[in-house]
Coordinates of C-alpha atoms in Angstrom, one line a residue:
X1 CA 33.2 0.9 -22.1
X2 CA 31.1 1.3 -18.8
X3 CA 30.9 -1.3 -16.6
X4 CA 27.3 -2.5 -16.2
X5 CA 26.0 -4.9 -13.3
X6 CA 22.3 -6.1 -13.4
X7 CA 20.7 -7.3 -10.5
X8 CA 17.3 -9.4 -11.5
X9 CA 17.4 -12.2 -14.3
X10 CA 13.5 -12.3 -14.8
X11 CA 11.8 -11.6 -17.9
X12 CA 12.5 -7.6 -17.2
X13 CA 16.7 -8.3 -16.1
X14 CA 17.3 -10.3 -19.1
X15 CA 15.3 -7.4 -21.6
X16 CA 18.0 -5.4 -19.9
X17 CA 20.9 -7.3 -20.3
X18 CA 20.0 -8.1 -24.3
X19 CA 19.2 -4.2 -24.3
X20 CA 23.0 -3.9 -22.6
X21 CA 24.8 -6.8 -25.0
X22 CA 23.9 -5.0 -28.1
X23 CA 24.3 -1.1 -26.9
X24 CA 28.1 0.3 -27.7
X25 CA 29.7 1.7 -24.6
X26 CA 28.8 -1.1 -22.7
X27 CA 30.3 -3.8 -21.2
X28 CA 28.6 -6.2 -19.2
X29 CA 30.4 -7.4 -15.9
X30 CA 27.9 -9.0 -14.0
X31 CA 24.8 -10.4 -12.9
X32 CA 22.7 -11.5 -9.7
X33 CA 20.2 -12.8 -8.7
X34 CA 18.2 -14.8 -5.4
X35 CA 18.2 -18.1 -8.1
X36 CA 21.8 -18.5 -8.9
X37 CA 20.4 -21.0 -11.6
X38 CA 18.5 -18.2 -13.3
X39 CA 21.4 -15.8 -12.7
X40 CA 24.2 -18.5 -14.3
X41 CA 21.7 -19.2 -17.4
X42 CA 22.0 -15.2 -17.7
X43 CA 25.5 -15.3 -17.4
X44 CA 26.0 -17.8 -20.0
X45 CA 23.7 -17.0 -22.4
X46 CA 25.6 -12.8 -22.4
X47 CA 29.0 -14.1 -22.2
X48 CA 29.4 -13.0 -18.2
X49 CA 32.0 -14.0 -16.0
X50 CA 30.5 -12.4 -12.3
X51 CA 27.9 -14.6 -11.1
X52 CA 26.6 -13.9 -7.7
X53 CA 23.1 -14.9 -5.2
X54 CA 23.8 -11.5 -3.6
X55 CA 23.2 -8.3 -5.2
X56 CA 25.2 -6.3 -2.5
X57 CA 28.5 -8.3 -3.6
X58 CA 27.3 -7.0 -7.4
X59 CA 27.4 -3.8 -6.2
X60 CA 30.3 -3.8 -4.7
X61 CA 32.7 -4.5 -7.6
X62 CA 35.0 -2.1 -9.1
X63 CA 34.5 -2.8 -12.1
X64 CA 30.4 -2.5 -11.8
X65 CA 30.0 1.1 -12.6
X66 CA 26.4 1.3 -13.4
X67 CA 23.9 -0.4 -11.6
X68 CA 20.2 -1.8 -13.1
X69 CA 17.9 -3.0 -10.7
X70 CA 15.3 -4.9 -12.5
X71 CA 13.5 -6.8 -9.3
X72 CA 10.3 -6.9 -7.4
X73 CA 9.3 -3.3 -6.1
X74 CA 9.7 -3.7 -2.4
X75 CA 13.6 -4.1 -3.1
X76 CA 13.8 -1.2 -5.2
X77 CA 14.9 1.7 -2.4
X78 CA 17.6 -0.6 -0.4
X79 CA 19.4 -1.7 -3.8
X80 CA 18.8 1.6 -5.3
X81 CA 20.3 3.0 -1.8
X82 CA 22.8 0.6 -1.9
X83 CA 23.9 1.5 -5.3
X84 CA 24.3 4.9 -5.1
X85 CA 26.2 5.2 -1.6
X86 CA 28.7 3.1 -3.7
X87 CA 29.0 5.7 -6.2
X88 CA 27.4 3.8 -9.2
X89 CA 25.4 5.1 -11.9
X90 CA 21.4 3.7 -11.6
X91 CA 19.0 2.5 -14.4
X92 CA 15.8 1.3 -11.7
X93 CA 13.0 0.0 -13.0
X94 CA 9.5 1.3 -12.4
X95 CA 7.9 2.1 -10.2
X96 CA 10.7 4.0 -7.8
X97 CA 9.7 2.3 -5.0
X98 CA 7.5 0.6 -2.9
X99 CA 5.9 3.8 -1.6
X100 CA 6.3 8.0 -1.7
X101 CA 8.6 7.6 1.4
X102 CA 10.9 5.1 -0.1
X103 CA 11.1 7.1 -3.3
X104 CA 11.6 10.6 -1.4
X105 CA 14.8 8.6 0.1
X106 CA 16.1 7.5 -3.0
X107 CA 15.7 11.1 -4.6
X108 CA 17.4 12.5 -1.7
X109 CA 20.4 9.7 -2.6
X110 CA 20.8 10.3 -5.6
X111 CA 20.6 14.3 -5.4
X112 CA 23.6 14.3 -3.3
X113 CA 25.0 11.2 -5.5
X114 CA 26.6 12.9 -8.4
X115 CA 25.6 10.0 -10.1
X116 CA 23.2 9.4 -13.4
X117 CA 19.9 8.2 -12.1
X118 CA 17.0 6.6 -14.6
X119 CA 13.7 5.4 -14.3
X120 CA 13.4 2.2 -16.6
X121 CA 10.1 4.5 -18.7
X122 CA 11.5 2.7 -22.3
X123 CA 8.1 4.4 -23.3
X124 CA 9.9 7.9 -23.3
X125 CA 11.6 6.6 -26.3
X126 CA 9.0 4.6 -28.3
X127 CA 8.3 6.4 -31.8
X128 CA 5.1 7.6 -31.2
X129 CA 5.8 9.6 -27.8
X130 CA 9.0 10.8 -30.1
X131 CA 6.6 12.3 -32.4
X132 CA 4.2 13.5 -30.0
X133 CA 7.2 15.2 -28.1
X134 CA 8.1 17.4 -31.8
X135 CA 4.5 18.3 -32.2
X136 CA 4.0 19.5 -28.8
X137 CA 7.3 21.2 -29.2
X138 CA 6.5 23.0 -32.3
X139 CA 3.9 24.4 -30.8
X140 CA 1.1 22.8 -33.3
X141 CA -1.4 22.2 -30.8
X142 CA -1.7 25.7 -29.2
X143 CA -2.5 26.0 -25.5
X144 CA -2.7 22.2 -23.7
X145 CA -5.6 22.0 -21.4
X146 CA -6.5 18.1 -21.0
X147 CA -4.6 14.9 -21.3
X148 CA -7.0 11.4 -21.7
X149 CA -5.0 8.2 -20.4
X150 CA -6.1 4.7 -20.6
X151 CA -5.2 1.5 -20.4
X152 CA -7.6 -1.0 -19.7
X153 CA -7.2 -5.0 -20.0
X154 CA -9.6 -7.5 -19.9
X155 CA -7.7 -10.7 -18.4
X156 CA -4.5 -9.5 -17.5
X157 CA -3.8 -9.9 -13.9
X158 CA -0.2 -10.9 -13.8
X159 CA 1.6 -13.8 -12.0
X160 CA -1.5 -14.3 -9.8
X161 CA -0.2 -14.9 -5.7
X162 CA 3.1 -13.8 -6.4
X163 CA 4.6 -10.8 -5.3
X164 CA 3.0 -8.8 -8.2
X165 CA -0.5 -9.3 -6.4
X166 CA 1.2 -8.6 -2.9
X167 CA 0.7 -5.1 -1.9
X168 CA 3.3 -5.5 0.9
X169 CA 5.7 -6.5 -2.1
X170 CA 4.8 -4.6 -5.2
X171 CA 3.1 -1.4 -3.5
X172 CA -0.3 -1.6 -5.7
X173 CA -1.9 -3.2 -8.9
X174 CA -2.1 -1.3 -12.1
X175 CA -2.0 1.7 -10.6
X176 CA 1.8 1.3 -9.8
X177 CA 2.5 -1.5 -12.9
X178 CA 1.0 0.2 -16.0
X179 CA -0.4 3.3 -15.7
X180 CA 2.7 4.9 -13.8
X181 CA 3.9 4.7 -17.6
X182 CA 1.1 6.5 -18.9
X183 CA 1.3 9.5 -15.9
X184 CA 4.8 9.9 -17.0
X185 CA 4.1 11.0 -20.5
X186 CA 1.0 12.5 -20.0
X187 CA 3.0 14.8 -17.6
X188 CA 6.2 15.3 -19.6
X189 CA 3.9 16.6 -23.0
X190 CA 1.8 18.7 -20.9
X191 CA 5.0 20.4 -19.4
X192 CA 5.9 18.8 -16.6
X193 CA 2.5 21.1 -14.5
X194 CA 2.0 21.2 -10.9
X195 CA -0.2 18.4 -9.8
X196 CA -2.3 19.9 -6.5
X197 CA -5.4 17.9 -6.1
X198 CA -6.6 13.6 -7.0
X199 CA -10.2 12.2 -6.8
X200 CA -9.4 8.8 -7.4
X201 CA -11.3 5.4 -6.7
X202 CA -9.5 1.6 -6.8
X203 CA -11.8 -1.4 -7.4
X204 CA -11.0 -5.3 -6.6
X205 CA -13.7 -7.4 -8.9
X206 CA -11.7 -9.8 -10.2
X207 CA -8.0 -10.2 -8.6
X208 CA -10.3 -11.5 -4.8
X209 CA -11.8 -14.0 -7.0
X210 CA -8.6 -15.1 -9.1
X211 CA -10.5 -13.7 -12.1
X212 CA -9.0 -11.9 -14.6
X213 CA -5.6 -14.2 -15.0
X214 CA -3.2 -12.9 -17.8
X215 CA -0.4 -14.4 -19.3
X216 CA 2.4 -12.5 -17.9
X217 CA 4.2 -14.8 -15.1
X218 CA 3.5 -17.8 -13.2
X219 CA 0.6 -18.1 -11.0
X220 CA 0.9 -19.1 -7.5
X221 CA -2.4 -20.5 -6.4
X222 CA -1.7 -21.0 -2.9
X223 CA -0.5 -17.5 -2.7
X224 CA -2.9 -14.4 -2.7
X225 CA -4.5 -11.0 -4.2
X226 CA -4.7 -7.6 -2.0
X227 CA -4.4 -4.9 -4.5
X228 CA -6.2 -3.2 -6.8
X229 CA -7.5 -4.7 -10.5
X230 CA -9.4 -1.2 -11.8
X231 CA -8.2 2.1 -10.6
X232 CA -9.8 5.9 -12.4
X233 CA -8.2 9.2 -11.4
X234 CA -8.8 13.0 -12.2
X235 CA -5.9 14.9 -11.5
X236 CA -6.1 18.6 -11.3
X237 CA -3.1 20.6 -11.9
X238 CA -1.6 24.3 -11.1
X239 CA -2.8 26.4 -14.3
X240 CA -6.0 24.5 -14.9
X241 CA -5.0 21.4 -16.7
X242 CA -6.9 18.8 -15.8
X243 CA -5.4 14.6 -16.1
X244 CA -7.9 11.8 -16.3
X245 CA -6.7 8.0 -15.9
X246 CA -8.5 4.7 -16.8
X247 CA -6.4 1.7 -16.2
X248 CA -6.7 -2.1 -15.1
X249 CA -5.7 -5.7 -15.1
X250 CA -8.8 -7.1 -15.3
X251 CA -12.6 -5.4 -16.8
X252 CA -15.7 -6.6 -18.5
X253 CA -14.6 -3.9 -21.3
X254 CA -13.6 -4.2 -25.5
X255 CA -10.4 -2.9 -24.7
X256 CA -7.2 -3.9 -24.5
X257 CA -5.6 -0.6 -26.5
X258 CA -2.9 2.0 -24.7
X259 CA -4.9 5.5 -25.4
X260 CA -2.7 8.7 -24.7
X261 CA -5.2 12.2 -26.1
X262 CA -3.8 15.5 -25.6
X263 CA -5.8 18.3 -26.4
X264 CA -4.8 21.8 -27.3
X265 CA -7.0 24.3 -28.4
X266 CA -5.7 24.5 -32.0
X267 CA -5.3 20.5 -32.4
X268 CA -4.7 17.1 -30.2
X269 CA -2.8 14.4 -30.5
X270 CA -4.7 11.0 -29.8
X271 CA -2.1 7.6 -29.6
X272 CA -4.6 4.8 -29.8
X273 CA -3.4 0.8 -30.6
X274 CA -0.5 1.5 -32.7
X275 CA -2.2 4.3 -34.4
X276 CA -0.9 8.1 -33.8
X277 CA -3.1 11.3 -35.3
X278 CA -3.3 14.7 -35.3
X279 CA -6.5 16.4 -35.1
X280 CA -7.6 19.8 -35.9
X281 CA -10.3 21.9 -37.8
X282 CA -9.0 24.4 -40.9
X283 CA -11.6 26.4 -42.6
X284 CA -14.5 24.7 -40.7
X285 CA -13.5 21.3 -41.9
X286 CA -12.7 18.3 -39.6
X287 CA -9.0 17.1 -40.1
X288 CA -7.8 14.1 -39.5
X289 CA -3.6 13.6 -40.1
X290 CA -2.6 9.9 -39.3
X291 CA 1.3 9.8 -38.2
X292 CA 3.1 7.2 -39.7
X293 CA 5.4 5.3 -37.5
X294 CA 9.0 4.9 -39.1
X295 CA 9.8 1.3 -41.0
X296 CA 12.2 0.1 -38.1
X297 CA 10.2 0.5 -35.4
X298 CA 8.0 -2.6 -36.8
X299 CA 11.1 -4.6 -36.0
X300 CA 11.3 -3.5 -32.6
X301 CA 10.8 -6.4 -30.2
X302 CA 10.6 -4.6 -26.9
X303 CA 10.0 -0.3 -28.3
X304 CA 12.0 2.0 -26.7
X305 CA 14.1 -0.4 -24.6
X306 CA 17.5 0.4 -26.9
X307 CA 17.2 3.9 -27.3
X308 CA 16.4 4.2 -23.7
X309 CA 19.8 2.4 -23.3
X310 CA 21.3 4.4 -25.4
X311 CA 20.3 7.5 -23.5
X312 CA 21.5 6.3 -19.8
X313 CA 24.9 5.5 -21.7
X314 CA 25.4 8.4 -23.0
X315 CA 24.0 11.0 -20.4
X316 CA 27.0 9.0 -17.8
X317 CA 29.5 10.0 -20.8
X318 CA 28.5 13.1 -21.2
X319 CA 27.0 14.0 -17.4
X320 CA 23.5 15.1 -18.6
X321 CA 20.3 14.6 -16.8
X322 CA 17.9 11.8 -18.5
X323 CA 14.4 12.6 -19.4
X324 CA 13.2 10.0 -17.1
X325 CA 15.1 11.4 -14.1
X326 CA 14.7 11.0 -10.4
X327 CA 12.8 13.8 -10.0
X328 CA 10.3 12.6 -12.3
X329 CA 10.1 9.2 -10.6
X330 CA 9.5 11.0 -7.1
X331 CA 6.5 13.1 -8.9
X332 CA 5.0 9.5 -10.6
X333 CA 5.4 8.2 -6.9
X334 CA 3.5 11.7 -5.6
X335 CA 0.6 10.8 -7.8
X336 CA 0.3 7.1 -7.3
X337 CA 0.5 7.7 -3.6
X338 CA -2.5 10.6 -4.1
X339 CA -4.5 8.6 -6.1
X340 CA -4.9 5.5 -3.8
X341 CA -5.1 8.1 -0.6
X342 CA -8.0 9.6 -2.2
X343 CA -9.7 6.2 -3.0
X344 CA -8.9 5.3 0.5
X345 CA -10.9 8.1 2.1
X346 CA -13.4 8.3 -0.8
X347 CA -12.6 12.3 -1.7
X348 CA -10.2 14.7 -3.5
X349 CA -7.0 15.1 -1.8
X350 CA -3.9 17.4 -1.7
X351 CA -1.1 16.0 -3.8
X352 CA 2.0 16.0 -0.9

């Protein structure tokens, strides 16, 4: 049973510790958080005897071998830091940190760690990225030339003047909260290319103007909004593949659907709201195969979070390396930190 310590009891901390409670090889040993009210609620409600205001004391338990940090992005490199000089395993949420320095540190950390190092991308394991990973595997839609992502709310900005809409706190806007997720599969099915150059524009319309609201988290209207609420991209790769991106908080648009299209010249693969197909032509006809996802994942309250789980469990018993590694957070962090360069200076740039 590994010892696991999370340090964050928000919304995302306690999705980890259910996650935690119900994997086997786990054992949950502690949690922390800055409001020891939230943390003991945590505590009680997962049966946890370590309750603790400071995440360093967390870390340094014995009995704490993995570490998840689940806390606002500007914290993300010193816990992660912290964490790993102390020889514990990692599971950090997204994105790696508040900027490509901080996330070049962390890699550097956890190269010379020894240790098992995850990005929290649950998406990895949701069914339909499952699927799209054997199809791409299989070799069904020939030579991969373009992947189409987009994610694009309407009224979604969330937890409006808190640290989410900080830049100084959470690094950007959707750039670095949704569409990080869509970069890293994108990437992964198109086999892991070369990124080399970004044109890329950011937009503020709404966030300014405390348009745009969403649901997620409370709003703090004395509080402020300097990031981004739109962000497009076009990323151009070693080999000639070519990435597009569409993402925001907050549009005047009909969307509200996660679209993922990778196209091959003998078929693509378009994930659009739920819906996975494979398209291709036979005999001059159009065909259309819809992918059905299986029966259980309809009963999945947050996809991919368990089998992610799973996964960091087992590649610490087994010593492998996770498919959302630190490597791959340093190359999302590469890309996030080209795209908003680019829009900075108003041209295509180098990615570093």
């Amino acid at each position: 049973m590994i010892g696991v310590g999370v340090i964050g009891a928000g919304k995302i901390g306690l999705e980890h510790l259910a996650a935690f409670a119900a994997a086997s090889g786990a054992r949950l040993v502690a949690v922390s958080d800055t409001s020891v009210a939230a943390a003991r609620a945590a505590a009680e409600e997962f049966g946890i005897l370590s309750v603790d205001s400071d995440p360093e004391a967390l870390i340094a338990q014995p009995e704490v071998e993995a570490v998840v940090v689940a806390v606002p992005n500007r914290f993300h490199e010193p816990l992660a830091l912290s964490a790993l000089r102390a020889g514990k395993h990692l599971l950090l949420e997204k994105p790696m940190a508040l900027d490509l320095a901080g996330a070049r540190a962390i890699y550097s950390a956890a190269v010379g760690s020894g240790k098992v190092v995850m990005l929290g991308h649950q998406w990895r394991r949701v069914w339909w990225m499952e699927a799209m990973r054997e199809r791409v595997a299989a070799g069904q839609l020939g030579d991969i030339y373009h992947a189409k992502c987009r994610w694009m709310r309407r009224k979604g900005i969330p937890g409006w003047g808190t640290w989410f809409t900080r830049k100084d706190e959470s690094g950007g806007g959707p750039l670095v909260d949704i569409a990080v997720h869509l970069l890293d599969l994108a990437f992964e099915l198109l086999g892991n290319p070369r990124p080399q150059f970004v044109t890329g524009a950011t937009f503020a319309a709404f966030g300014p103007k405390q348009k745009g609201v969403g649901a997620w988290g409370e709003p703090d209207w004395r509080g402020y909004c300097d990031v981004e609420d739109l962000a497009t991209a076009l990323i151009r790769c070693e080999g000639g593949q070519l990435v597009s991106l569409d993402v925001s908080w907050a549009a005047h648009t009909d969307g509200n659907a996660v679209v993922l299209e990778i196209l091959g010249d003998d078929a693509g693969l378009v994930y659009r709201g739920g819906e996975l197909k494979l398209l291709t032509e036979r005999d001059g006809e159009l065909v259309d195969q819809v992918i059905e996802a299986p029966a259980a994942a309809a009963d999945e309250k947050d996809p991919g979070r368990a089998a992610m789980t799973a996964e960091f469990l087992h590649c610490i018993e087994a010593g492998q390396t996770p498919l959302a590694s630190a490597e791959s957070g340093l190359n999302n962090m590469r890309l996030l930190d080209a795209i908003y360069r680019s829009a900075q200076c108003g041209r295509e740039v180098p990615v570093e």
